mmCIF file of N, CA and C and ligand atoms in Angstrom:
data_model
loop_
_atom_site.group_PDB
_atom_site.id
_atom_site.type_symbol
_atom_site.label_atom_id
_atom_site.label_comp_id
_atom_site.label_asym_id
_atom_site.label_seq_id
_atom_site.Cartn_x
_atom_site.Cartn_y
_atom_site.Cartn_z
ATOM 1 N N UNK H 1 -241.641 -144.562 -28.257
ATOM 2 C CA UNK H 1 -240.160 -144.138 -27.142
ATOM 3 C C UNK H 1 -239.638 -144.395 -25.832
ATOM 4 N N UNK H 2 -238.244 -144.632 -26.081
ATOM 5 C CA UNK H 2 -238.368 -145.394 -24.147
ATOM 6 C C UNK H 2 -237.179 -144.247 -24.134
ATOM 7 N N UNK H 3 -236.753 -143.689 -22.261
ATOM 8 C CA UNK H 3 -236.676 -143.429 -21.632
ATOM 9 C C UNK H 3 -235.172 -143.805 -20.918
ATOM 10 N N UNK H 4 -233.680 -144.200 -20.674
ATOM 11 C CA UNK H 4 -232.979 -144.537 -20.189
ATOM 12 C C UNK H 4 -232.187 -143.977 -19.249
ATOM 13 N N UNK H 5 -231.292 -144.097 -18.300
ATOM 14 C CA UNK H 5 -230.543 -143.629 -17.089
ATOM 15 C C UNK H 5 -229.110 -144.337 -17.577
ATOM 16 N N UNK H 6 -228.234 -142.848 -17.851
ATOM 17 C CA UNK H 6 -227.065 -142.445 -18.164
ATOM 18 C C UNK H 6 -225.923 -143.020 -17.496
ATOM 19 N N UNK H 7 -225.231 -142.757 -17.256
ATOM 20 C CA UNK H 7 -224.051 -142.076 -16.062
ATOM 21 C C UNK H 7 -222.495 -141.846 -17.149
ATOM 22 N N UNK H 8 -221.588 -140.998 -17.518
ATOM 23 C CA UNK H 8 -220.537 -141.424 -18.008
ATOM 24 C C UNK H 8 -219.229 -140.880 -16.796
ATOM 25 N N UNK H 9 -218.694 -141.824 -16.781
ATOM 26 C CA UNK H 9 -218.302 -141.758 -14.374
ATOM 27 C C UNK H 9 -217.470 -141.347 -14.511
ATOM 28 N N UNK H 10 -216.617 -141.235 -13.386
ATOM 29 C CA UNK H 10 -216.001 -140.192 -13.380
ATOM 30 C C UNK H 10 -213.983 -140.689 -13.801
ATOM 31 N N UNK H 11 -214.023 -142.344 -13.809
ATOM 32 C CA UNK H 11 -212.772 -142.392 -15.300
ATOM 33 C C UNK H 11 -213.237 -141.744 -16.142
ATOM 34 N N UNK H 12 -213.701 -141.461 -16.478
ATOM 35 C CA UNK H 12 -214.176 -141.000 -18.029
ATOM 36 C C UNK H 12 -213.817 -139.759 -18.341
ATOM 37 N N UNK H 13 -214.262 -138.909 -16.712
ATOM 38 C CA UNK H 13 -214.465 -137.692 -17.299
ATOM 39 C C UNK H 13 -212.487 -137.046 -17.160
ATOM 40 N N UNK H 14 -212.455 -137.805 -16.026
ATOM 41 C CA UNK H 14 -211.343 -137.765 -16.153
ATOM 42 C C UNK H 14 -209.728 -137.467 -16.799
ATOM 43 N N UNK H 15 -210.408 -138.600 -17.876
ATOM 44 C CA UNK H 15 -209.506 -138.199 -19.651
ATOM 45 C C UNK H 15 -210.349 -137.280 -20.034
ATOM 46 N N UNK H 16 -210.961 -136.260 -20.291
ATOM 47 C CA UNK H 16 -211.460 -136.068 -21.716
ATOM 48 C C UNK H 16 -212.656 -136.218 -22.521
ATOM 49 N N UNK H 17 -213.325 -137.399 -21.666
ATOM 50 C CA UNK H 17 -213.703 -138.388 -22.466
ATOM 51 C C UNK H 17 -215.088 -138.169 -23.174
ATOM 52 N N UNK H 18 -215.768 -137.195 -22.427
ATOM 53 C CA UNK H 18 -217.008 -136.657 -22.237
ATOM 54 C C UNK H 18 -217.309 -136.856 -23.745
ATOM 55 N N UNK H 19 -217.177 -136.082 -24.848
ATOM 56 C CA UNK H 19 -217.217 -135.451 -26.491
ATOM 57 C C UNK H 19 -216.943 -136.240 -27.407
ATOM 58 N N UNK H 20 -215.816 -137.836 -26.938
ATOM 59 C CA UNK H 20 -216.266 -139.262 -27.331
ATOM 60 C C UNK H 20 -216.967 -139.559 -27.167
ATOM 61 N N UNK H 21 -217.834 -139.379 -25.623
ATOM 62 C CA UNK H 21 -218.733 -140.853 -25.379
ATOM 63 C C UNK H 21 -220.139 -140.595 -26.417
ATOM 64 N N UNK H 22 -219.872 -139.051 -26.243
ATOM 65 C CA UNK H 22 -221.563 -137.758 -26.577
ATOM 66 C C UNK H 22 -221.475 -138.557 -28.236
ATOM 67 N N UNK H 23 -220.394 -138.519 -28.835
ATOM 68 C CA UNK H 23 -220.574 -138.563 -30.218
ATOM 69 C C UNK H 23 -220.477 -140.101 -29.981
ATOM 70 N N UNK H 24 -220.964 -141.083 -29.591
ATOM 71 C CA UNK H 24 -221.183 -142.191 -29.248
ATOM 72 C C UNK H 24 -222.695 -142.110 -29.093
ATOM 73 N N UNK H 25 -222.940 -141.338 -28.121
ATOM 74 C CA UNK H 25 -224.000 -142.254 -27.779
ATOM 75 C C UNK H 25 -225.304 -141.526 -29.129
ATOM 76 N N UNK H 26 -225.085 -140.030 -29.285
ATOM 77 C CA UNK H 26 -224.990 -139.962 -30.840
ATOM 78 C C UNK H 26 -226.507 -140.206 -31.939
ATOM 79 N N UNK H 27 -224.877 -140.897 -31.966
ATOM 80 C CA UNK H 27 -224.391 -141.713 -33.365
ATOM 81 C C UNK H 27 -225.277 -142.630 -33.811
ATOM 82 N N UNK H 28 -225.252 -143.000 -32.622
ATOM 83 C CA UNK H 28 -226.313 -144.377 -32.098
ATOM 84 C C UNK H 28 -227.581 -144.318 -31.438
ATOM 85 N N UNK H 29 -227.606 -143.323 -32.060
ATOM 86 C CA UNK H 29 -229.399 -143.328 -32.431
ATOM 87 C C UNK H 29 -230.162 -142.479 -31.007
ATOM 88 N N UNK H 30 -229.433 -141.933 -30.054
ATOM 89 C CA UNK H 30 -230.034 -141.805 -28.488
ATOM 90 C C UNK H 30 -229.995 -139.972 -28.260
ATOM 91 N N UNK H 31 -231.312 -139.629 -28.077
ATOM 92 C CA UNK H 31 -231.946 -137.528 -27.780
ATOM 93 C C UNK H 31 -231.227 -137.810 -26.487
ATOM 94 N N UNK H 32 -230.374 -136.913 -26.521
ATOM 95 C CA UNK H 32 -230.379 -136.397 -25.213
ATOM 96 C C UNK H 32 -231.409 -135.303 -24.466
ATOM 97 N N UNK H 33 -232.401 -135.583 -23.331
ATOM 98 C CA UNK H 33 -233.424 -134.770 -22.843
ATOM 99 C C UNK H 33 -233.164 -134.593 -21.498
ATOM 100 N N UNK H 34 -231.826 -135.281 -20.762
ATOM 101 C CA UNK H 34 -231.513 -134.004 -19.500
ATOM 102 C C UNK H 34 -230.318 -134.402 -20.106
ATOM 103 N N UNK H 35 -229.078 -133.914 -19.007
ATOM 104 C CA UNK H 35 -227.509 -134.215 -18.851
ATOM 105 C C UNK H 35 -226.809 -133.067 -17.763
ATOM 106 N N UNK H 36 -226.716 -133.795 -16.283
ATOM 107 C CA UNK H 36 -225.432 -132.107 -15.300
ATOM 108 C C UNK H 36 -224.274 -132.799 -15.296
ATOM 109 N N UNK H 37 -223.173 -132.061 -15.525
ATOM 110 C CA UNK H 37 -222.199 -132.442 -14.755
ATOM 111 C C UNK H 37 -221.907 -132.688 -12.947
ATOM 112 N N UNK H 38 -221.891 -133.458 -12.581
ATOM 113 C CA UNK H 38 -222.176 -133.753 -10.959
ATOM 114 C C UNK H 38 -220.689 -133.753 -10.419
ATOM 115 N N UNK H 39 -220.869 -133.626 -9.324
ATOM 116 C CA UNK H 39 -219.502 -134.184 -8.565
ATOM 117 C C UNK H 39 -220.960 -135.123 -7.240
ATOM 118 N N UNK H 40 -220.949 -136.454 -7.092
ATOM 119 C CA UNK H 40 -221.329 -137.243 -6.185
ATOM 120 C C UNK H 40 -221.112 -137.462 -4.768
ATOM 121 N N UNK H 41 -221.935 -137.391 -4.129
ATOM 122 C CA UNK H 41 -221.243 -136.945 -2.327
ATOM 123 C C UNK H 41 -221.898 -138.565 -1.896
ATOM 124 N N UNK H 42 -220.734 -138.913 -0.893
ATOM 125 C CA UNK H 42 -220.824 -140.339 -1.006
ATOM 126 C C UNK H 42 -222.452 -140.956 -0.613
ATOM 127 N N UNK H 43 -223.215 -140.360 -0.135
ATOM 128 C CA UNK H 43 -224.720 -140.738 0.235
ATOM 129 C C UNK H 43 -226.068 -139.996 -1.126
ATOM 130 N N UNK H 44 -224.774 -139.987 -2.028
ATOM 131 C CA UNK H 44 -226.341 -140.286 -3.874
ATOM 132 C C UNK H 44 -225.325 -141.279 -3.836
ATOM 133 N N UNK H 45 -224.237 -142.193 -3.948
ATOM 134 C CA UNK H 45 -223.184 -142.728 -4.145
ATOM 135 C C UNK H 45 -224.387 -144.216 -3.718
ATOM 136 N N UNK H 46 -224.325 -144.274 -2.085
ATOM 137 C CA UNK H 46 -224.452 -145.002 -1.324
ATOM 138 C C UNK H 46 -226.055 -145.362 -1.902
ATOM 139 N N UNK H 47 -227.432 -144.489 -1.562
ATOM 140 C CA UNK H 47 -228.295 -145.230 -2.139
ATOM 141 C C UNK H 47 -228.817 -145.686 -3.818
ATOM 142 N N UNK H 48 -228.073 -144.890 -4.441
ATOM 143 C CA UNK H 48 -227.996 -145.082 -5.819
ATOM 144 C C UNK H 48 -227.571 -147.066 -6.437
ATOM 145 N N UNK H 49 -226.906 -147.011 -5.463
ATOM 146 C CA UNK H 49 -226.196 -148.028 -5.857
ATOM 147 C C UNK H 49 -226.514 -149.317 -4.016
ATOM 148 N N UNK H 50 -227.584 -148.877 -4.270
ATOM 149 C CA UNK H 50 -227.875 -149.207 -2.804
ATOM 150 C C UNK H 50 -228.127 -151.204 -2.760
ATOM 151 N N UNK H 51 -228.809 -151.116 -3.899
ATOM 152 C CA UNK H 51 -228.889 -152.546 -4.792
ATOM 153 C C UNK H 51 -227.378 -153.971 -4.580
ATOM 154 N N UNK H 52 -226.494 -153.211 -4.414
ATOM 155 C CA UNK H 52 -225.250 -153.939 -4.848
ATOM 156 C C UNK H 52 -224.751 -153.364 -3.469
ATOM 157 N N UNK H 53 -225.511 -152.918 -1.780
ATOM 158 C CA UNK H 53 -224.734 -152.382 -0.778
ATOM 159 C C UNK H 53 -224.509 -154.298 0.273
ATOM 160 N N UNK H 54 -223.977 -155.175 -0.311
ATOM 161 C CA UNK H 54 -223.771 -156.922 0.353
ATOM 162 C C UNK H 54 -222.818 -157.299 -0.727
ATOM 163 N N UNK H 55 -222.282 -156.724 -1.284
ATOM 164 C CA UNK H 55 -221.369 -157.198 -2.724
ATOM 165 C C UNK H 55 -219.676 -156.383 -1.465
ATOM 166 N N UNK H 56 -218.867 -158.030 -2.934
ATOM 167 C CA UNK H 56 -217.272 -156.570 -1.389
ATOM 168 C C UNK H 56 -216.539 -155.761 -2.755
ATOM 169 N N UNK H 57 -217.253 -155.414 -3.581
ATOM 170 C CA UNK H 57 -216.948 -153.926 -4.193
ATOM 171 C C UNK H 57 -217.894 -152.879 -4.331
ATOM 172 N N UNK H 58 -218.817 -153.607 -3.766
ATOM 173 C CA UNK H 58 -219.376 -151.737 -3.282
ATOM 174 C C UNK H 58 -218.779 -150.934 -2.345
ATOM 175 N N UNK H 59 -217.990 -150.301 -1.400
ATOM 176 C CA UNK H 59 -216.956 -149.742 -0.668
ATOM 177 C C UNK H 59 -216.225 -149.517 -1.596
ATOM 178 N N UNK H 60 -215.602 -149.669 -2.904
ATOM 179 C CA UNK H 60 -214.595 -148.547 -3.640
ATOM 180 C C UNK H 60 -215.373 -148.972 -4.222
ATOM 181 N N UNK H 61 -216.359 -148.860 -5.438
ATOM 182 C CA UNK H 61 -217.126 -148.861 -6.097
ATOM 183 C C UNK H 61 -217.944 -147.536 -5.648
ATOM 184 N N UNK H 62 -218.136 -146.888 -4.607
ATOM 185 C CA UNK H 62 -219.100 -146.333 -4.246
ATOM 186 C C UNK H 62 -217.604 -144.941 -3.921
ATOM 187 N N UNK H 63 -216.504 -145.323 -3.753
ATOM 188 C CA UNK H 63 -215.086 -144.024 -3.646
ATOM 189 C C UNK H 63 -215.456 -143.914 -4.651
ATOM 190 N N UNK H 64 -214.680 -144.653 -5.435
ATOM 191 C CA UNK H 64 -214.588 -144.750 -7.369
ATOM 192 C C UNK H 64 -215.555 -143.661 -8.058
ATOM 193 N N UNK H 65 -216.788 -143.709 -7.753
ATOM 194 C CA UNK H 65 -218.294 -142.986 -8.238
ATOM 195 C C UNK H 65 -218.179 -141.417 -7.608
ATOM 196 N N UNK H 66 -217.591 -140.840 -6.201
ATOM 197 C CA UNK H 66 -217.487 -139.735 -5.760
ATOM 198 C C UNK H 66 -216.785 -139.400 -6.405
ATOM 199 N N UNK H 67 -215.624 -139.527 -6.529
ATOM 200 C CA UNK H 67 -213.948 -138.715 -6.761
ATOM 201 C C UNK H 67 -213.730 -138.009 -7.429
ATOM 202 N N UNK H 68 -214.542 -137.725 -8.372
ATOM 203 C CA UNK H 68 -214.657 -136.705 -9.145
ATOM 204 C C UNK H 68 -216.112 -136.505 -10.202
ATOM 205 N N UNK H 69 -215.998 -135.089 -10.910
ATOM 206 C CA UNK H 69 -217.479 -135.939 -11.853
ATOM 207 C C UNK H 69 -217.506 -137.019 -12.675
ATOM 208 N N UNK H 70 -219.074 -136.369 -12.570
ATOM 209 C CA UNK H 70 -219.093 -137.510 -13.865
ATOM 210 C C UNK H 70 -220.717 -136.987 -14.735
ATOM 211 N N UNK H 71 -221.378 -137.779 -15.651
ATOM 212 C CA UNK H 71 -222.892 -136.312 -16.775
ATOM 213 C C UNK H 71 -223.199 -137.035 -15.763
ATOM 214 N N UNK H 72 -224.390 -136.900 -15.254
ATOM 215 C CA UNK H 72 -226.073 -137.396 -16.257
ATOM 216 C C UNK H 72 -226.689 -138.078 -16.757
ATOM 217 N N UNK H 73 -227.462 -138.788 -17.263
ATOM 218 C CA UNK H 73 -227.781 -138.679 -18.524
ATOM 219 C C UNK H 73 -229.096 -139.332 -19.046
ATOM 220 N N UNK H 74 -230.157 -138.617 -19.214
ATOM 221 C CA UNK H 74 -231.344 -139.398 -19.075
ATOM 222 C C UNK H 74 -230.925 -139.287 -21.070
ATOM 223 N N UNK H 75 -230.956 -140.792 -21.001
ATOM 224 C CA UNK H 75 -231.054 -140.968 -22.782
ATOM 225 C C UNK H 75 -232.637 -141.394 -23.607
ATOM 226 N N UNK H 76 -233.489 -141.062 -24.749
ATOM 227 C CA UNK H 76 -234.237 -141.166 -25.072
ATOM 228 C C UNK H 76 -233.999 -141.857 -27.041
ATOM 229 N N UNK H 77 -234.521 -143.166 -26.540
ATOM 230 C CA UNK H 77 -234.956 -143.729 -28.552
ATOM 231 C C UNK H 77 -235.238 -144.663 -28.300
ATOM 232 N N UNK H 78 -235.505 -145.388 -28.848
ATOM 233 C CA UNK H 78 -236.556 -146.800 -29.580
ATOM 234 C C UNK H 78 -236.255 -147.644 -28.278
ATOM 235 N N UNK H 79 -236.509 -148.490 -27.527
ATOM 236 C CA UNK H 79 -235.724 -149.986 -26.728
ATOM 237 C C UNK H 79 -234.528 -148.933 -26.382
ATOM 238 N N UNK H 80 -234.808 -147.752 -25.874
ATOM 239 C CA UNK H 80 -233.648 -147.361 -25.377
ATOM 240 C C UNK H 80 -233.037 -148.225 -24.008
ATOM 241 N N UNK H 81 -233.633 -148.908 -22.887
ATOM 242 C CA UNK H 81 -232.966 -149.401 -22.564
ATOM 243 C C UNK H 81 -231.791 -150.907 -22.181
ATOM 244 N N UNK H 82 -232.434 -151.711 -23.710
ATOM 245 C CA UNK H 82 -231.273 -153.058 -24.306
ATOM 246 C C UNK H 82 -229.923 -151.950 -25.097
ATOM 247 N N UNK H 83 -231.085 -151.389 -26.023
ATOM 248 C CA UNK H 83 -230.080 -150.646 -26.959
ATOM 249 C C UNK H 83 -229.188 -150.090 -26.205
ATOM 250 N N UNK H 84 -228.959 -148.817 -24.785
ATOM 251 C CA UNK H 84 -227.545 -148.057 -24.262
ATOM 252 C C UNK H 84 -226.228 -149.201 -23.504
ATOM 253 N N UNK H 85 -227.632 -151.309 -22.958
ATOM 254 C CA UNK H 85 -226.970 -151.517 -22.555
ATOM 255 C C UNK H 85 -225.639 -152.628 -24.097
ATOM 256 N N UNK H 86 -226.080 -152.467 -25.327
ATOM 257 C CA UNK H 86 -225.568 -152.654 -26.344
ATOM 258 C C UNK H 86 -224.865 -151.953 -26.340
ATOM 259 N N UNK H 87 -224.853 -150.308 -26.387
ATOM 260 C CA UNK H 87 -223.703 -149.896 -26.596
ATOM 261 C C UNK H 87 -222.857 -149.639 -25.616
ATOM 262 N N UNK H 88 -223.178 -149.095 -24.676
ATOM 263 C CA UNK H 88 -221.696 -149.462 -23.888
ATOM 264 C C UNK H 88 -220.782 -150.532 -24.007
ATOM 265 N N UNK H 89 -222.235 -152.571 -24.267
ATOM 266 C CA UNK H 89 -220.975 -153.767 -23.713
ATOM 267 C C UNK H 89 -221.248 -153.623 -22.532
ATOM 268 N N UNK H 90 -220.272 -155.503 -22.675
ATOM 269 C CA UNK H 90 -220.274 -155.944 -21.290
ATOM 270 C C UNK H 90 -220.215 -155.107 -19.829
ATOM 271 N N UNK H 91 -219.528 -155.231 -18.820
ATOM 272 C CA UNK H 91 -219.696 -154.648 -17.833
ATOM 273 C C UNK H 91 -217.626 -154.336 -17.558
ATOM 274 N N UNK H 92 -217.954 -155.931 -18.023
ATOM 275 C CA UNK H 92 -215.157 -156.131 -17.819
ATOM 276 C C UNK H 92 -215.762 -155.636 -19.115
ATOM 277 N N UNK H 93 -214.823 -154.569 -19.410
ATOM 278 C CA UNK H 93 -214.122 -154.009 -20.611
ATOM 279 C C UNK H 93 -213.730 -155.278 -20.867
ATOM 280 N N UNK H 94 -212.818 -156.343 -21.130
ATOM 281 C CA UNK H 94 -212.083 -156.897 -21.314
ATOM 282 C C UNK H 94 -213.542 -158.319 -22.335
ATOM 283 N N UNK H 95 -214.736 -157.920 -21.900
ATOM 284 C CA UNK H 95 -215.575 -159.274 -22.329
ATOM 285 C C UNK H 95 -216.914 -157.968 -23.577
ATOM 286 N N UNK H 96 -215.498 -156.789 -23.084
ATOM 287 C CA UNK H 96 -217.052 -156.126 -24.364
ATOM 288 C C UNK H 96 -216.834 -156.157 -25.528
ATOM 289 N N UNK H 97 -217.304 -156.431 -26.712
ATOM 290 C CA UNK H 97 -217.683 -156.380 -28.101
ATOM 291 C C UNK H 97 -216.546 -155.063 -28.566
ATOM 292 N N UNK H 98 -216.422 -155.451 -29.292
ATOM 293 C CA UNK H 98 -215.422 -154.638 -30.258
ATOM 294 C C UNK H 98 -216.610 -152.941 -30.383
ATOM 295 N N UNK H 99 -215.958 -152.167 -30.446
ATOM 296 C CA UNK H 99 -217.177 -151.317 -30.812
ATOM 297 C C UNK H 99 -217.393 -150.013 -29.758
ATOM 298 N N UNK H 100 -217.492 -150.971 -29.117
ATOM 299 C CA UNK H 100 -218.773 -150.447 -27.612
ATOM 300 C C UNK H 100 -218.404 -149.690 -26.902
ATOM 301 N N UNK H 101 -218.876 -149.203 -26.019
ATOM 302 C CA UNK H 101 -218.635 -147.824 -25.370
ATOM 303 C C UNK H 101 -217.054 -147.945 -24.696
ATOM 304 N N UNK H 102 -217.269 -149.689 -24.119
ATOM 305 C CA UNK H 102 -216.024 -149.568 -22.065
ATOM 306 C C UNK H 102 -215.689 -150.567 -23.199
ATOM 307 N N UNK H 103 -216.116 -151.455 -24.530
ATOM 308 C CA UNK H 103 -214.120 -152.046 -24.882
ATOM 309 C C UNK H 103 -213.478 -150.239 -25.058
ATOM 310 N N UNK H 104 -214.042 -149.207 -26.680
ATOM 311 C CA UNK H 104 -213.142 -148.181 -26.270
ATOM 312 C C UNK H 104 -213.259 -148.198 -24.592
ATOM 313 N N UNK H 105 -212.891 -147.863 -24.457
ATOM 314 C CA UNK H 105 -213.153 -146.388 -23.282
ATOM 315 C C UNK H 105 -212.853 -147.139 -22.104
ATOM 316 N N UNK H 106 -212.836 -147.674 -21.341
ATOM 317 C CA UNK H 106 -212.575 -148.531 -20.305
ATOM 318 C C UNK H 106 -211.923 -149.084 -19.447
ATOM 319 N N UNK H 107 -210.962 -148.745 -18.208
ATOM 320 C CA UNK H 107 -209.598 -149.809 -17.996
ATOM 321 C C UNK H 107 -209.895 -151.193 -17.255
ATOM 322 N N UNK H 108 -211.371 -151.021 -15.828
ATOM 323 C CA UNK H 108 -211.267 -152.379 -15.841
ATOM 324 C C UNK H 108 -212.898 -152.120 -14.902
ATOM 325 N N UNK H 109 -212.754 -153.623 -14.154
ATOM 326 C CA UNK H 109 -214.114 -154.034 -14.075
ATOM 327 C C UNK H 109 -214.652 -153.201 -13.640
ATOM 328 N N UNK H 110 -214.405 -152.981 -13.144
ATOM 329 C CA UNK H 110 -214.659 -151.508 -11.771
ATOM 330 C C UNK H 110 -214.526 -150.353 -12.598
ATOM 331 N N UNK H 111 -213.673 -149.941 -12.734
ATOM 332 C CA UNK H 111 -213.390 -148.586 -13.627
ATOM 333 C C UNK H 111 -213.598 -148.262 -15.351
ATOM 334 N N UNK H 112 -215.362 -148.581 -15.465
ATOM 335 C CA UNK H 112 -215.966 -149.345 -16.250
ATOM 336 C C UNK H 112 -216.954 -148.262 -17.183
ATOM 337 N N UNK H 113 -216.566 -146.080 -16.835
ATOM 338 C CA UNK H 113 -216.677 -144.922 -17.303
ATOM 339 C C UNK H 113 -218.143 -145.409 -18.144
ATOM 340 N N UNK H 114 -218.945 -145.919 -17.480
ATOM 341 C CA UNK H 114 -219.655 -145.420 -18.121
ATOM 342 C C UNK H 114 -221.357 -146.764 -16.527
ATOM 343 N N UNK H 115 -222.865 -145.634 -17.057
ATOM 344 C CA UNK H 115 -223.590 -146.710 -16.461
ATOM 345 C C UNK H 115 -224.526 -147.326 -16.828
ATOM 346 N N UNK H 116 -225.881 -147.720 -16.973
ATOM 347 C CA UNK H 116 -227.021 -147.462 -17.628
ATOM 348 C C UNK H 116 -228.103 -148.574 -16.785
ATOM 349 N N UNK H 117 -229.447 -147.746 -17.123
ATOM 350 C CA UNK H 117 -230.182 -149.312 -16.081
ATOM 351 C C UNK H 117 -230.162 -150.579 -16.893
ATOM 352 N N UNK H 118 -230.682 -151.530 -16.041
ATOM 353 C CA UNK H 118 -231.492 -152.539 -16.629
ATOM 354 C C UNK H 118 -231.745 -152.715 -16.853
ATOM 355 N N UNK H 119 -233.275 -151.988 -16.468
ATOM 356 C CA UNK H 119 -234.947 -152.286 -16.911
ATOM 357 C C UNK H 119 -235.019 -151.058 -17.199
ATOM 358 N N UNK H 120 -236.503 -150.990 -17.563
ATOM 359 C CA UNK H 120 -237.002 -150.048 -17.993
ATOM 360 C C UNK H 120 -237.811 -149.250 -16.784
ATOM 361 N N UNK H 121 -238.655 -150.551 -15.486
ATOM 362 C CA UNK H 121 -238.405 -150.134 -14.279
ATOM 363 C C UNK H 121 -237.630 -149.473 -13.659
ATOM 364 N N UNK H 122 -236.120 -150.087 -13.848
ATOM 365 C CA UNK H 122 -234.918 -149.215 -12.952
ATOM 366 C C UNK H 122 -235.054 -148.128 -13.211
ATOM 367 N N UNK H 123 -235.288 -147.666 -14.759
ATOM 368 C CA UNK H 123 -234.377 -146.663 -15.716
ATOM 369 C C UNK H 123 -235.533 -145.513 -15.094
ATOM 370 N N UNK H 124 -236.386 -145.707 -14.063
ATOM 371 C CA UNK H 124 -237.892 -144.866 -14.246
ATOM 372 C C UNK H 124 -237.531 -144.264 -12.845
ATOM 373 N N UNK H 125 -236.643 -145.534 -11.800
ATOM 374 C CA UNK H 125 -236.677 -145.400 -10.178
ATOM 375 C C UNK H 125 -235.111 -144.845 -10.586
ATOM 376 N N UNK H 126 -234.341 -145.230 -11.395
ATOM 377 C CA UNK H 126 -233.283 -143.985 -11.679
ATOM 378 C C UNK H 126 -233.030 -142.311 -11.836
ATOM 379 N N UNK H 127 -234.297 -142.317 -12.835
ATOM 380 C CA UNK H 127 -234.213 -141.355 -13.540
ATOM 381 C C UNK H 127 -235.505 -140.093 -12.263
ATOM 382 N N UNK H 128 -235.504 -140.697 -11.836
ATOM 383 C CA UNK H 128 -236.697 -140.069 -10.651
ATOM 384 C C UNK H 128 -235.323 -139.513 -9.376
ATOM 385 N N UNK H 129 -234.598 -140.359 -9.446
ATOM 386 C CA UNK H 129 -233.907 -140.612 -7.886
ATOM 387 C C UNK H 129 -232.613 -138.924 -8.486
ATOM 388 N N UNK H 130 -232.610 -138.934 -9.314
ATOM 389 C CA UNK H 130 -231.486 -137.579 -10.053
ATOM 390 C C UNK H 130 -231.645 -136.656 -10.878
ATOM 391 N N UNK H 131 -233.328 -136.866 -11.769
ATOM 392 C CA UNK H 131 -234.401 -135.612 -12.653
ATOM 393 C C UNK H 131 -234.483 -135.862 -11.868
ATOM 394 N N UNK H 132 -235.252 -134.824 -10.714
ATOM 395 C CA UNK H 132 -236.564 -134.654 -10.118
ATOM 396 C C UNK H 132 -237.641 -133.868 -11.188
ATOM 397 N N UNK H 133 -238.770 -134.314 -11.744
ATOM 398 C CA UNK H 133 -238.558 -133.105 -12.412
ATOM 399 C C UNK H 133 -238.173 -132.400 -13.259
ATOM 400 N N UNK H 134 -237.633 -133.379 -13.252
ATOM 401 C CA UNK H 134 -236.054 -131.960 -14.896
ATOM 402 C C UNK H 134 -235.948 -132.323 -15.755
ATOM 403 N N UNK H 135 -236.600 -133.399 -16.736
ATOM 404 C CA UNK H 135 -237.021 -134.670 -18.421
ATOM 405 C C UNK H 135 -237.312 -133.517 -18.908
ATOM 406 N N UNK H 136 -237.027 -132.974 -20.126
ATOM 407 C CA UNK H 136 -237.621 -132.618 -21.718
ATOM 408 C C UNK H 136 -238.450 -133.601 -21.845
ATOM 409 N N UNK H 137 -239.385 -133.546 -22.644
ATOM 410 C CA UNK H 137 -240.718 -134.688 -23.320
ATOM 411 C C UNK H 137 -240.472 -134.262 -25.114
HETATM 412 N N1 LIG V 1 -219.338 -152.896 -10.215
HETATM 413 C C1 LIG V 1 -217.334 -154.167 -9.530
HETATM 414 N N2 LIG V 1 -216.556 -154.810 -9.686
HETATM 415 C C2 LIG V 1 -217.824 -155.942 -9.984
HETATM 416 C C3 LIG V 1 -218.800 -156.067 -10.706
HETATM 417 C C4 LIG V 1 -219.167 -154.696 -10.893
HETATM 418 O O1 LIG V 1 -216.551 -153.314 -9.557
HETATM 419 O O2 LIG V 1 -217.296 -157.626 -9.569
HETATM 420 C C5 LIG V 1 -219.053 -152.068 -10.418
HETATM 421 C C6 LIG V 1 -218.974 -151.874 -12.029
HETATM 422 O O3 LIG V 1 -218.439 -150.347 -11.911
HETATM 423 C C7 LIG V 1 -219.887 -151.545 -12.033
HETATM 424 C C8 LIG V 1 -220.998 -151.549 -11.228
HETATM 425 O O4 LIG V 1 -220.466 -152.083 -10.673
HETATM 426 O O5 LIG V 1 -220.605 -151.002 -14.012
HETATM 427 C C9 LIG V 1 -222.304 -152.024 -10.887
HETATM 428 O O6 LIG V 1 -222.684 -153.360 -11.376
HETATM 429 P P1 LIG V 1 -223.601 -154.016 -12.358
HETATM 430 O O7 LIG V 1 -223.075 -156.064 -12.404
HETATM 431 O O8 LIG V 1 -224.681 -153.494 -12.202
HETATM 432 O O9 LIG V 1 -222.494 -154.042 -13.650
HETATM 433 P P2 LIG V 1 -223.816 -153.223 -15.363
HETATM 434 O O10 LIG V 1 -225.003 -152.440 -14.708
HETATM 435 O O11 LIG V 1 -222.527 -151.328 -14.414
HETATM 436 O O12 LIG V 1 -223.280 -152.987 -15.517
HETATM 437 MG MG1 LIG V 2 -226.492 -152.574 -13.059
#
């Protein structure tokens, strides 16, 4: 079994899509091992997305991630990192496959309703960042 880190981003929480997205998540075979509704501070969002700090969209991305509550998740299943990326679909919902979370719920490239770690190594870093010592086994 593998774990990954996911976020239901503020756009989807504001549109009352938490339940719909969790239903897709569970139907795709993921077990929820940790879950928290929280509003990120600017500092938390900047730290989380530090890898993108030189990108032109960084300021907008940090603003967006802090604009309202989001849901932080530890998800577990076989091959969780790759399967969650597949279940979410492409970063830009216009390019996301039919039936994926981003295709169904995202508004745009920036406001794209969900996050997923891009490697097992980054999943461990991101889980430790938001759920220090707080994940069910
Ligand atoms: N993003 C954006 N514009 C871009 C690329 C990314 O606003 O041109 C945002 C988008 O919310 C994305 C996040 O920055 O989810 C992180 O980008 P990344 O390339 O890591 O995409 P992801 O891993 O989320 O698919
Ligand atoms: Mg990424």
